[in-house]
Coordinates of C-alpha atoms in Angstrom, one line a residue:
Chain A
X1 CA 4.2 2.2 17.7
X2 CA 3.0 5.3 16.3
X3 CA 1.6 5.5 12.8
X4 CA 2.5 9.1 12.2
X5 CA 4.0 9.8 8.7
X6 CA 7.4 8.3 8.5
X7 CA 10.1 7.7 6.1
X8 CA 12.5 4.7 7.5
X9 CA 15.7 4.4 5.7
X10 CA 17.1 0.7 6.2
X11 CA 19.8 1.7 8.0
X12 CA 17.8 3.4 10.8
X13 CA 15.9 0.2 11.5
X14 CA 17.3 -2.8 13.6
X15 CA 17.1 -6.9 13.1
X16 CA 15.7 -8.4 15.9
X17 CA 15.8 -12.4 15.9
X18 CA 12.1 -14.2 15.5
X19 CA 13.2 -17.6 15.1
X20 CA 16.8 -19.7 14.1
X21 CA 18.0 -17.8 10.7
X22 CA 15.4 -15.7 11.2
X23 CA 15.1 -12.4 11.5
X24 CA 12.7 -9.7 11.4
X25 CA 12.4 -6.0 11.0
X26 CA 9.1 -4.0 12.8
X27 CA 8.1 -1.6 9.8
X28 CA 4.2 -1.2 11.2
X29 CA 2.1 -2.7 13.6
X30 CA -1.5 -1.3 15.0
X31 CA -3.1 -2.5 18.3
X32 CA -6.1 -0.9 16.5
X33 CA -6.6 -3.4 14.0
X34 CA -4.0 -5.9 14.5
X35 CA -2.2 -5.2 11.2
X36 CA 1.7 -5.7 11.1
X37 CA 4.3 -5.2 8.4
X38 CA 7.8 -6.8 8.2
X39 CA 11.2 -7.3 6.5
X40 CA 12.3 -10.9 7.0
X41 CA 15.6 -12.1 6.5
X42 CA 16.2 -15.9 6.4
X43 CA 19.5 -17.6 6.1
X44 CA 19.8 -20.1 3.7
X45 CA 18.1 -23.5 4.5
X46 CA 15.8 -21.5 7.9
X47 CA 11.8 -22.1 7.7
X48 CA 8.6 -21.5 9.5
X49 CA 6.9 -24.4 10.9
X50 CA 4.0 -25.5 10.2
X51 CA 1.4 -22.1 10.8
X52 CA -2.6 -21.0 9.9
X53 CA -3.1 -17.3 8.7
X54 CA -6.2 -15.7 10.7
X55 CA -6.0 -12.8 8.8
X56 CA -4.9 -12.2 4.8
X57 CA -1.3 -11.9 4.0
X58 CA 0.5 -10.6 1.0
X59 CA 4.1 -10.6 0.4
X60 CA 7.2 -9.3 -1.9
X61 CA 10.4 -11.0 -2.6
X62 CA 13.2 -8.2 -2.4
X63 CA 16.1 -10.7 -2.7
X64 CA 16.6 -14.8 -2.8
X65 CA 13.8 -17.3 -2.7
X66 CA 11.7 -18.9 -0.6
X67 CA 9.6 -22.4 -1.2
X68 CA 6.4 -23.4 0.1
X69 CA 3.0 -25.1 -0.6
X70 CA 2.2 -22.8 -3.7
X71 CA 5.7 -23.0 -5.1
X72 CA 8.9 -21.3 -5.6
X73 CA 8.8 -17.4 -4.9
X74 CA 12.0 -15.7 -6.2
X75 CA 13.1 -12.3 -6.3
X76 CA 10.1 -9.7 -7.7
X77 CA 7.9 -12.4 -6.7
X78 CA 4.2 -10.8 -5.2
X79 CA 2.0 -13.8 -3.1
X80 CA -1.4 -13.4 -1.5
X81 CA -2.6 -15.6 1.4
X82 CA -5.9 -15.6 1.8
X83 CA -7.6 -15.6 5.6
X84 CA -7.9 -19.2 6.9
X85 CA -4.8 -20.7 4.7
X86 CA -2.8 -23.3 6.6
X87 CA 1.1 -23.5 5.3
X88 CA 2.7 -26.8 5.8
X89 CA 6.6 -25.2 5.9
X90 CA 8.0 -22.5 4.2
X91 CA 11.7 -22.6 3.8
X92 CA 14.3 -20.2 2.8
X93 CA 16.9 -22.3 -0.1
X94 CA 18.7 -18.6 -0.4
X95 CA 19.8 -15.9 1.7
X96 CA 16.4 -14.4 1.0
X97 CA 14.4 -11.2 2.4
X98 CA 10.7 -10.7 2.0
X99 CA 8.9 -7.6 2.6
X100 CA 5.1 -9.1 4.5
X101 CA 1.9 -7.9 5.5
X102 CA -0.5 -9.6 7.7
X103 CA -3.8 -8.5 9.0
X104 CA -4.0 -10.4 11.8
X105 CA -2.3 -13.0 13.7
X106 CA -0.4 -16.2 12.7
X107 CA -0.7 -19.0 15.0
X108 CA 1.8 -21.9 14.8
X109 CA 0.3 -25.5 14.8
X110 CA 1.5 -28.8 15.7
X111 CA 0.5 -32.3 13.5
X112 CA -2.5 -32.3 15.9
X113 CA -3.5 -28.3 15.5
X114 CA -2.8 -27.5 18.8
X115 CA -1.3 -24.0 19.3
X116 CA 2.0 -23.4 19.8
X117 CA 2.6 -20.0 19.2
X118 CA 1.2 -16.9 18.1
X119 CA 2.9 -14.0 16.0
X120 CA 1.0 -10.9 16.3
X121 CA 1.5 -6.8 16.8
X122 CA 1.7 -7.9 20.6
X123 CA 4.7 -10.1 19.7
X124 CA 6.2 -7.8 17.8
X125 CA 5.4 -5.4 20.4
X126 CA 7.2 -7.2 22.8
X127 CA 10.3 -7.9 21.0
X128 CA 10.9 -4.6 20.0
X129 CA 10.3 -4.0 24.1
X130 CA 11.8 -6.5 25.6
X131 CA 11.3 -5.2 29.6
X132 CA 7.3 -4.2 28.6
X133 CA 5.3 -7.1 29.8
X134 CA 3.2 -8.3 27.2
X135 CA -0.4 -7.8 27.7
Chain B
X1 CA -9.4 -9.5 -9.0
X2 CA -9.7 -13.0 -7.2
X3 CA -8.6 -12.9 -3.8
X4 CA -7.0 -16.4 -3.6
X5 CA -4.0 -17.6 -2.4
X6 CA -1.5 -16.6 -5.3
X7 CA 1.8 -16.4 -6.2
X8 CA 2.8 -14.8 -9.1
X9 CA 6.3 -14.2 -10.9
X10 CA 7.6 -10.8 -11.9
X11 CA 7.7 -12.5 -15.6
X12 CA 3.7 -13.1 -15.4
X13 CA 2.7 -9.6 -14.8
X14 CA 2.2 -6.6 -17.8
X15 CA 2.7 -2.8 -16.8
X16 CA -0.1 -0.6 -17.5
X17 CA 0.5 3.5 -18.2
X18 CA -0.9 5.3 -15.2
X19 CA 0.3 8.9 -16.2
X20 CA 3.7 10.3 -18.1
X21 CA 6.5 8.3 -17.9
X22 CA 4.2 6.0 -14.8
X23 CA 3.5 2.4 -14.9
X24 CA 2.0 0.3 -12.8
X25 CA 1.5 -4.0 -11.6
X26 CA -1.6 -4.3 -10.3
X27 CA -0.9 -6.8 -7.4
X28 CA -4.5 -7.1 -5.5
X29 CA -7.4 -4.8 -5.3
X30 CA -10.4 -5.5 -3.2
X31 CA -14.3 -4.7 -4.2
X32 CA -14.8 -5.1 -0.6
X33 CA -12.5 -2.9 1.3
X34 CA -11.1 -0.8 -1.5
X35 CA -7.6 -1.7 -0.7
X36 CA -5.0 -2.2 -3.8
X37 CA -1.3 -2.9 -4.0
X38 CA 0.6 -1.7 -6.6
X39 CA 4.4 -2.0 -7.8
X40 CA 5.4 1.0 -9.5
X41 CA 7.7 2.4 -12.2
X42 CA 9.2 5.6 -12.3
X43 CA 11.2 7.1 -14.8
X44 CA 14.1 9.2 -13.8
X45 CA 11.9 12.8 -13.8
X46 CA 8.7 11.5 -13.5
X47 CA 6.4 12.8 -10.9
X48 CA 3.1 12.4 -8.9
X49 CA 1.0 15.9 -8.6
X50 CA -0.8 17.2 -5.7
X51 CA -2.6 14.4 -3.8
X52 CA -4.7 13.5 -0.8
X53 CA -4.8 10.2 0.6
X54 CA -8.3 9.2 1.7
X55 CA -6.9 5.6 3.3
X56 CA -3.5 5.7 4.7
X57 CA -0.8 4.1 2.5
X58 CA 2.7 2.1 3.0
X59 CA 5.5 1.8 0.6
X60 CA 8.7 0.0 0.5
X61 CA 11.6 0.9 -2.1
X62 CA 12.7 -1.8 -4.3
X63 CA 15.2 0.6 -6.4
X64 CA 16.2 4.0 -7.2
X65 CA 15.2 7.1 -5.1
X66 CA 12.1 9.0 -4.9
X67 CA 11.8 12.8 -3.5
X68 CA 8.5 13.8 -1.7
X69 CA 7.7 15.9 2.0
X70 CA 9.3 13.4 3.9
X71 CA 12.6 13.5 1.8
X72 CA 15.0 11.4 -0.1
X73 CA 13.2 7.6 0.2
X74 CA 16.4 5.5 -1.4
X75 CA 16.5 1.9 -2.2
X76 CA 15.1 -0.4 1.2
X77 CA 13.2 2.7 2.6
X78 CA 9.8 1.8 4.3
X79 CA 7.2 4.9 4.3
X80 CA 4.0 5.1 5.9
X81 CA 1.7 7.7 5.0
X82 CA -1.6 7.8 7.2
X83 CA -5.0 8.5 6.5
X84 CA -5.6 12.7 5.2
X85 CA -1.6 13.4 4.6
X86 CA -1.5 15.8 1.3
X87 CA 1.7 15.6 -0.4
X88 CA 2.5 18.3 -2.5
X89 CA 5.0 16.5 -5.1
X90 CA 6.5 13.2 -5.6
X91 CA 9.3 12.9 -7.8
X92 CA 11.2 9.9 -9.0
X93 CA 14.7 11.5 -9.2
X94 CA 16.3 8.3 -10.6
X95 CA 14.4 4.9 -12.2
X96 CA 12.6 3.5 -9.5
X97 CA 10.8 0.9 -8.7
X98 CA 8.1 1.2 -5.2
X99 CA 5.9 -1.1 -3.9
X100 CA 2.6 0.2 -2.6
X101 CA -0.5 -0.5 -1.0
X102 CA -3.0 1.8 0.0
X103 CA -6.4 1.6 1.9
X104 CA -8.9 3.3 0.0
X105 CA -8.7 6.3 -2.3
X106 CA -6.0 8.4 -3.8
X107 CA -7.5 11.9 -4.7
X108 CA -5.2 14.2 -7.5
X109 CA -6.4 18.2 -6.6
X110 CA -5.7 21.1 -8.0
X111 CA -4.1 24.0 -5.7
X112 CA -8.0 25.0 -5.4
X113 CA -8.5 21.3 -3.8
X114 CA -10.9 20.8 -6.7
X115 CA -10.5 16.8 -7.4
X116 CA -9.0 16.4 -10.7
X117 CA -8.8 12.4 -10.5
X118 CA -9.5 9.6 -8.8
X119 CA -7.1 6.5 -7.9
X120 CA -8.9 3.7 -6.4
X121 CA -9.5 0.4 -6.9
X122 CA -12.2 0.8 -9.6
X123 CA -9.8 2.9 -11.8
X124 CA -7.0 -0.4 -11.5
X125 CA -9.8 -2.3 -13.0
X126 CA -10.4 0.0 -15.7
X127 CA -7.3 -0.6 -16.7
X128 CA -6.9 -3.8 -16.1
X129 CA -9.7 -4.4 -17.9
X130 CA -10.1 -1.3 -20.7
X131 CA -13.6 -2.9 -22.4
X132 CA -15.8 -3.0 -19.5
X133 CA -17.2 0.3 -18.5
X134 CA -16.3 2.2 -15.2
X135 CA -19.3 1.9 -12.4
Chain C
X1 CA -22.0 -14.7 1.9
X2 CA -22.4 -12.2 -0.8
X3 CA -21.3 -8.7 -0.2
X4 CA -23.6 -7.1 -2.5
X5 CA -25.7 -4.4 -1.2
X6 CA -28.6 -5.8 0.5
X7 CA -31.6 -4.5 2.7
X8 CA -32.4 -7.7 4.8
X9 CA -35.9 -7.3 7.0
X10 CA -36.0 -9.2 10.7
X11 CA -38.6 -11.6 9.2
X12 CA -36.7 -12.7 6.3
X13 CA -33.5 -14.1 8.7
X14 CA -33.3 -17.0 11.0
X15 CA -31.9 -17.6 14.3
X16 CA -29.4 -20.3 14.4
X17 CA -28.6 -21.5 17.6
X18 CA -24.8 -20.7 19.0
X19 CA -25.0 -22.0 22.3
X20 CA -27.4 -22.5 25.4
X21 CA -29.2 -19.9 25.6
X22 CA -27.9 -17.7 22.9
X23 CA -28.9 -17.9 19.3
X24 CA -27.8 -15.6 16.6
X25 CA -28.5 -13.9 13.2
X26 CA -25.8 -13.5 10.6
X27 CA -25.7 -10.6 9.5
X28 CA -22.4 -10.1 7.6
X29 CA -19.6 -12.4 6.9
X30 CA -16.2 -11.7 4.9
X31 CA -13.8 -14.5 3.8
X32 CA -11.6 -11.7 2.6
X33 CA -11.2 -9.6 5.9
X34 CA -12.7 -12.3 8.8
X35 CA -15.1 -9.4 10.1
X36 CA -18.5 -10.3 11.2
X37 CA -21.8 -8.8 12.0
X38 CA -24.6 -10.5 13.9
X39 CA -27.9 -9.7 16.2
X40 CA -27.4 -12.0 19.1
X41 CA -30.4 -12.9 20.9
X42 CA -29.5 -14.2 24.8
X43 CA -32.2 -15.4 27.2
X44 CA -32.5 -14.4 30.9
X45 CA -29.5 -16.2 32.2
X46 CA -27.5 -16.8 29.7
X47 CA -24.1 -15.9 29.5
X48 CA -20.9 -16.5 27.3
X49 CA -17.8 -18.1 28.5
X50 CA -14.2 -16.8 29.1
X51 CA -12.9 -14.8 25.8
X52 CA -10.5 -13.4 24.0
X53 CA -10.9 -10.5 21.2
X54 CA -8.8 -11.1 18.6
X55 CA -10.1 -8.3 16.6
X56 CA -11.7 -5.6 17.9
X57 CA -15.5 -5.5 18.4
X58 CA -18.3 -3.1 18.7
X59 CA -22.0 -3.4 20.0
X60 CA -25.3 -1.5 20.8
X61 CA -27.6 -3.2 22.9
X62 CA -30.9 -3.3 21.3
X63 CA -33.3 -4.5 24.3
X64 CA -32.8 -6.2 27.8
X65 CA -28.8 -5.8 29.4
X66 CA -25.8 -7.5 30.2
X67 CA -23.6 -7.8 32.8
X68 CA -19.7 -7.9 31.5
X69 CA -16.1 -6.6 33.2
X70 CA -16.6 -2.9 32.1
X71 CA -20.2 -3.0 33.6
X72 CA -24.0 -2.8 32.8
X73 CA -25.0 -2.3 29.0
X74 CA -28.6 -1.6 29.2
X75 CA -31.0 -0.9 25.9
X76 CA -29.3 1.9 23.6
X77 CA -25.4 1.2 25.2
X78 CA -22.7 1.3 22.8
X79 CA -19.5 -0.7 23.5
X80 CA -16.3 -1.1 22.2
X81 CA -14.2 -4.0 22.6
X82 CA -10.6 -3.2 21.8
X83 CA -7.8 -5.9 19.6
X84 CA -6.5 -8.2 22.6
X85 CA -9.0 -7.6 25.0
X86 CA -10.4 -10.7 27.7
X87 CA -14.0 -11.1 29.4
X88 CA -13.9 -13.5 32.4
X89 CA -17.8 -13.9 31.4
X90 CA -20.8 -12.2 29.8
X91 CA -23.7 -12.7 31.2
X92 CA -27.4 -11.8 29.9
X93 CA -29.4 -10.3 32.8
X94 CA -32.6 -10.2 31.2
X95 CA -33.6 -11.3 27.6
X96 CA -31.1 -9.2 25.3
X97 CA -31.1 -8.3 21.7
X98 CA -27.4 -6.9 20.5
X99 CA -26.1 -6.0 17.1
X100 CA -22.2 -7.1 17.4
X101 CA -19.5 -6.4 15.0
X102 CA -16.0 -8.0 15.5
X103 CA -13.1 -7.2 13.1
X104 CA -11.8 -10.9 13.7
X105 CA -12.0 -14.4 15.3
X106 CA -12.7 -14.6 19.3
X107 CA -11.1 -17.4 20.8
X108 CA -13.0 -18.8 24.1
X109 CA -10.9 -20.2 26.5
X110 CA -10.3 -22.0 30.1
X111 CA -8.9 -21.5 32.8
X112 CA -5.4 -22.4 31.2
X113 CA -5.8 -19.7 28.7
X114 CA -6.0 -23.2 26.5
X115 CA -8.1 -22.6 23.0
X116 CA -11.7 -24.4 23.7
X117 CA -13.3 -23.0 20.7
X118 CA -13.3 -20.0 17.8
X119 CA -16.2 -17.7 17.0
X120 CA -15.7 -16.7 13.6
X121 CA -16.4 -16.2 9.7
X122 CA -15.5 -20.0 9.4
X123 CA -17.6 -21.1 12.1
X124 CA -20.7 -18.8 10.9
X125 CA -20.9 -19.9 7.6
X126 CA -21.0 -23.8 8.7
X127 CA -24.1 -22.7 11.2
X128 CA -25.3 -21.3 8.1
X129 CA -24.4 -24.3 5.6
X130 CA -24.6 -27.4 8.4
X131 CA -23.8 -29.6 5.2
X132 CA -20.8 -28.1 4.2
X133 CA -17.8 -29.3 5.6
X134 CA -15.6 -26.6 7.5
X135 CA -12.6 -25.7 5.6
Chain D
X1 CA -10.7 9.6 20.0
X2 CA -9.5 7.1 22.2
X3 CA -9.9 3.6 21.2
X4 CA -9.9 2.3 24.2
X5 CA -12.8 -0.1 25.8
X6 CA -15.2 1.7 26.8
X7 CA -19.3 1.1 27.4
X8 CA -21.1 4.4 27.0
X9 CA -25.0 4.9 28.3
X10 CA -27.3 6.7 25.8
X11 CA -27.5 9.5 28.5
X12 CA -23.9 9.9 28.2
X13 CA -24.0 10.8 24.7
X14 CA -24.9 14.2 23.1
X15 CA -26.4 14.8 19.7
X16 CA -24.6 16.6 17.2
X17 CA -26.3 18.4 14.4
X18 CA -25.4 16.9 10.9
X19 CA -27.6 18.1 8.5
X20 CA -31.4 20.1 8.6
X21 CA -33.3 17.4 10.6
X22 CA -30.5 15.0 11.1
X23 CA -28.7 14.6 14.5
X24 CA -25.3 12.3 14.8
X25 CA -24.3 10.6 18.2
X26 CA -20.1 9.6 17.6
X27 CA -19.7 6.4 18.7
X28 CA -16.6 5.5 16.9
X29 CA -14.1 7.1 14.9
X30 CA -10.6 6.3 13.8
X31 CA -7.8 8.7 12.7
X32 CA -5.8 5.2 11.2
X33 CA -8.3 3.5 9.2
X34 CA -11.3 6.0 8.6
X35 CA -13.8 3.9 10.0
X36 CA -16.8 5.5 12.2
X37 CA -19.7 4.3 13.9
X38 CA -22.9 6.7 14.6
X39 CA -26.2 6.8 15.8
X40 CA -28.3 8.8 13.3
X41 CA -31.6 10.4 14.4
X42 CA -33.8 11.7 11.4
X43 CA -36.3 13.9 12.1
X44 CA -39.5 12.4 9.9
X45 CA -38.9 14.2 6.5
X46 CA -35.6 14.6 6.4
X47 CA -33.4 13.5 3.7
X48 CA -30.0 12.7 3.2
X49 CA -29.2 14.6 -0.3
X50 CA -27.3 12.2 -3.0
X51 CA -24.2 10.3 -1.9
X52 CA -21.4 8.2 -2.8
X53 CA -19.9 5.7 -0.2
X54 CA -16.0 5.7 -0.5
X55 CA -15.9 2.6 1.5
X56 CA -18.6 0.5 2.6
X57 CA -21.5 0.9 5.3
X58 CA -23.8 -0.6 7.1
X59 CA -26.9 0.0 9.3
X60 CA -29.0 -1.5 11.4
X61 CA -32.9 0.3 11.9
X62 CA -33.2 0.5 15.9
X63 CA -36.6 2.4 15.2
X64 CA -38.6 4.6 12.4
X65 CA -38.4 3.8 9.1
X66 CA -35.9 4.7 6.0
X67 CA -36.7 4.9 2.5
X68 CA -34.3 4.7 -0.6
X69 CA -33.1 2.7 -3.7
X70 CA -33.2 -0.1 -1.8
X71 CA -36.6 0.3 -0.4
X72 CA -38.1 0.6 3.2
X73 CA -35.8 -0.1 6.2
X74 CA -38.3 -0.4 9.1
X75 CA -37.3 -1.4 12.9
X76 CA -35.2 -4.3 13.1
X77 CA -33.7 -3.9 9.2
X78 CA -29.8 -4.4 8.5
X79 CA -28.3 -3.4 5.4
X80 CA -25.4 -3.3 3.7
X81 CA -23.8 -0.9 1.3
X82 CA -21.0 -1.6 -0.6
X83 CA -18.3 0.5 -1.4
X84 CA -18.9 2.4 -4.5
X85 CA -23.0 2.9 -4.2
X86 CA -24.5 6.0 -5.0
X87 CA -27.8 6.5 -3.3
X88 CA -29.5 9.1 -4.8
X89 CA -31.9 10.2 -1.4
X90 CA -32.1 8.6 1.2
X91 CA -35.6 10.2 3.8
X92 CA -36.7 8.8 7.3
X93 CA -40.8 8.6 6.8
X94 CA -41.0 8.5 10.4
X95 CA -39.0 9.9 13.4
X96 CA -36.1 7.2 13.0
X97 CA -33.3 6.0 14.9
X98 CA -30.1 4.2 12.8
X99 CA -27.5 2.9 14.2
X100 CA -24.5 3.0 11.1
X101 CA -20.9 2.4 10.7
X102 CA -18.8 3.4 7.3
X103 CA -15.5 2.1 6.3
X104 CA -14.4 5.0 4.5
X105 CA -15.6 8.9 3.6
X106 CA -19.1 9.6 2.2
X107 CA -19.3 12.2 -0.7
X108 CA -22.6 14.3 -1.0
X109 CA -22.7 15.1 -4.9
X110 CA -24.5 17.4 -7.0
X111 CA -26.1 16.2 -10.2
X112 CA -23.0 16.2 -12.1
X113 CA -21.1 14.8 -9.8
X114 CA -19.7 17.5 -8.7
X115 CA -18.5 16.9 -4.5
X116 CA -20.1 19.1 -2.2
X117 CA -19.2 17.8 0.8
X118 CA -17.5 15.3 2.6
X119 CA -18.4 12.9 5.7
X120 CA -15.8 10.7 7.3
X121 CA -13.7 10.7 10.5
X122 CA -12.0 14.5 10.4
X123 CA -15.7 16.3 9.8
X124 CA -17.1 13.9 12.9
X125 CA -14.0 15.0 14.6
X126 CA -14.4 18.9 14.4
X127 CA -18.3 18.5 14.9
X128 CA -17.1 17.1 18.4
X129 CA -14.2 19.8 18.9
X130 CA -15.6 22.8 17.3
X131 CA -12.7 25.0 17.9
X132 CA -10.1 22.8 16.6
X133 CA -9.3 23.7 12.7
X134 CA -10.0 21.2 10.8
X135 CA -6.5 19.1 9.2

């Protein structure tokens, strides 16, 4: 992805699924760093597992609401997540979409900590070009 | 600014003046890396001059429609403006609200490049924080 | 680890022993960004297992050489370790001092690619403070 | 400059002249976040004239010796430098060798403040590629 100057009117920008009522939009991701930004959309009653942050986060509630370990984040809603913070289950209870930025990847844990998956500028890499292999 | 987890309501956050008819939420700002996210509020006229962004910089559009180089950014519209762009105007054309982050320094110039001002995450704390004197 | 400005002599740090062989220095440590800096100190022999860079690295070899995928880094090499990268194995050659500078955690690994262990700002602080328990 | 891995040999390096008794080696510079690495060779004598760090630096002495606010950095010294210091001279005592990385621009300032001049990635850049016009 290039990080030229841009301007990237919503309706030039596609949904491509991350999980079950779950979608994402690729706004910026860097292989230089390893920073990604998003536009999540999660249907009413959709979640992330159980997942640890390596890398800070920091989020903005465009529309609906979205609970997790800190509370309920509702529309206008800004949240920091510290490197290193482990998030039990975060659930959509709207039709919600959250503008996120990581730096870094998020791995996905079972009970045990064992890693199941890993969302990262190579993922997104990867589902925005599907027939790339990943790297 | 504390840099743990938080989330924090639209309600629990006070606008400071950051020029004519400008406000500004101060979301996070970093000692460390000089990074600083903003939300911002424009009134229908108001306008940015002549800056320089020493730290590249991302935006999303929460409402209304703001005019700069790149053209018309509209409600939804992601932006990304890297490291050393100049942009010559920014105008809020309607009430509009913008949420921003940028890495590192925001120079205002005159059309001599002479730096009139300084936004950075010592001038957030300024003003978050008006008694204690600028380093 | 305090980020204020510092000026820290060789005599006034201590080697803290990272595995076999290899003993380090912390140099830096962020709980805000997860970047690291450390003078590694490997004897003849020694070597590092399988890796993974998640977060890029840099390094200048101060004295001795090692023997890695890209080559022979001999005294006064510079090397840069780009986001995502993998090292089958790093071995010292000779007794090597290197100042290293990773913008992340590096995950070591088997065979399997499975997660054996994580280097990072986590695990350098509990070298640092054996009594407090890892978060 | 590519970011791509790479291991480069002393002897594969050229020095660049920065300043009246101060040669640069570019190790590392990045058009996305700002951040460079150099080697610094200081001629003994030579000063570096009053500066601000616009992001934060830090050095490690490979040999010679460096005096400023902070005191004497002699062979085998790290320090860091947050962002916002002002040094106010920095001079190499001895022939010295420092290896230094900077998140960020440097301003060199006159005694009111006043920038003279600016290091950061785009200066290092056109010191490399002399007949490319600066952005």
């Amino acid at each position: 992805m290039s990080i030229d100057e841009c301007l990237v009117p919503k309706e030039d920008r596609k949904w491509l699924q991350l999980a079950e009522g779950i979608d994402i939009q690729v706004l910026f991701s860097s292989n230089e760093t390893g920073r990604w930004t998003v536009l999540i959309r999660g249907q009413k009653g959709a979640s992330f597992a159980r997942h640890k942050h390596y890398g800070a986060g920091e989020y903005y509630v465009v529309k609906g609401r979205m609970d997790y370990r800190m509370g309920s984040a509702v529309e206008g809603t800004y949240g920091y997540e510290p490197l290193g913070v482990v998030h039990e289950e975060t659930t959509f209870t709207e039709y919600t979409e959250l503008y996120f930025s990581n730096f870094g990847p998020v791995l996905f844990l079972d009970d045990d900590d064992n890693v199941i998956s890993i969302l990262d500028n190579y993922l997104l890499e990867s589902l925005q070009n599907p027939e790339v292999p990943r790297g």
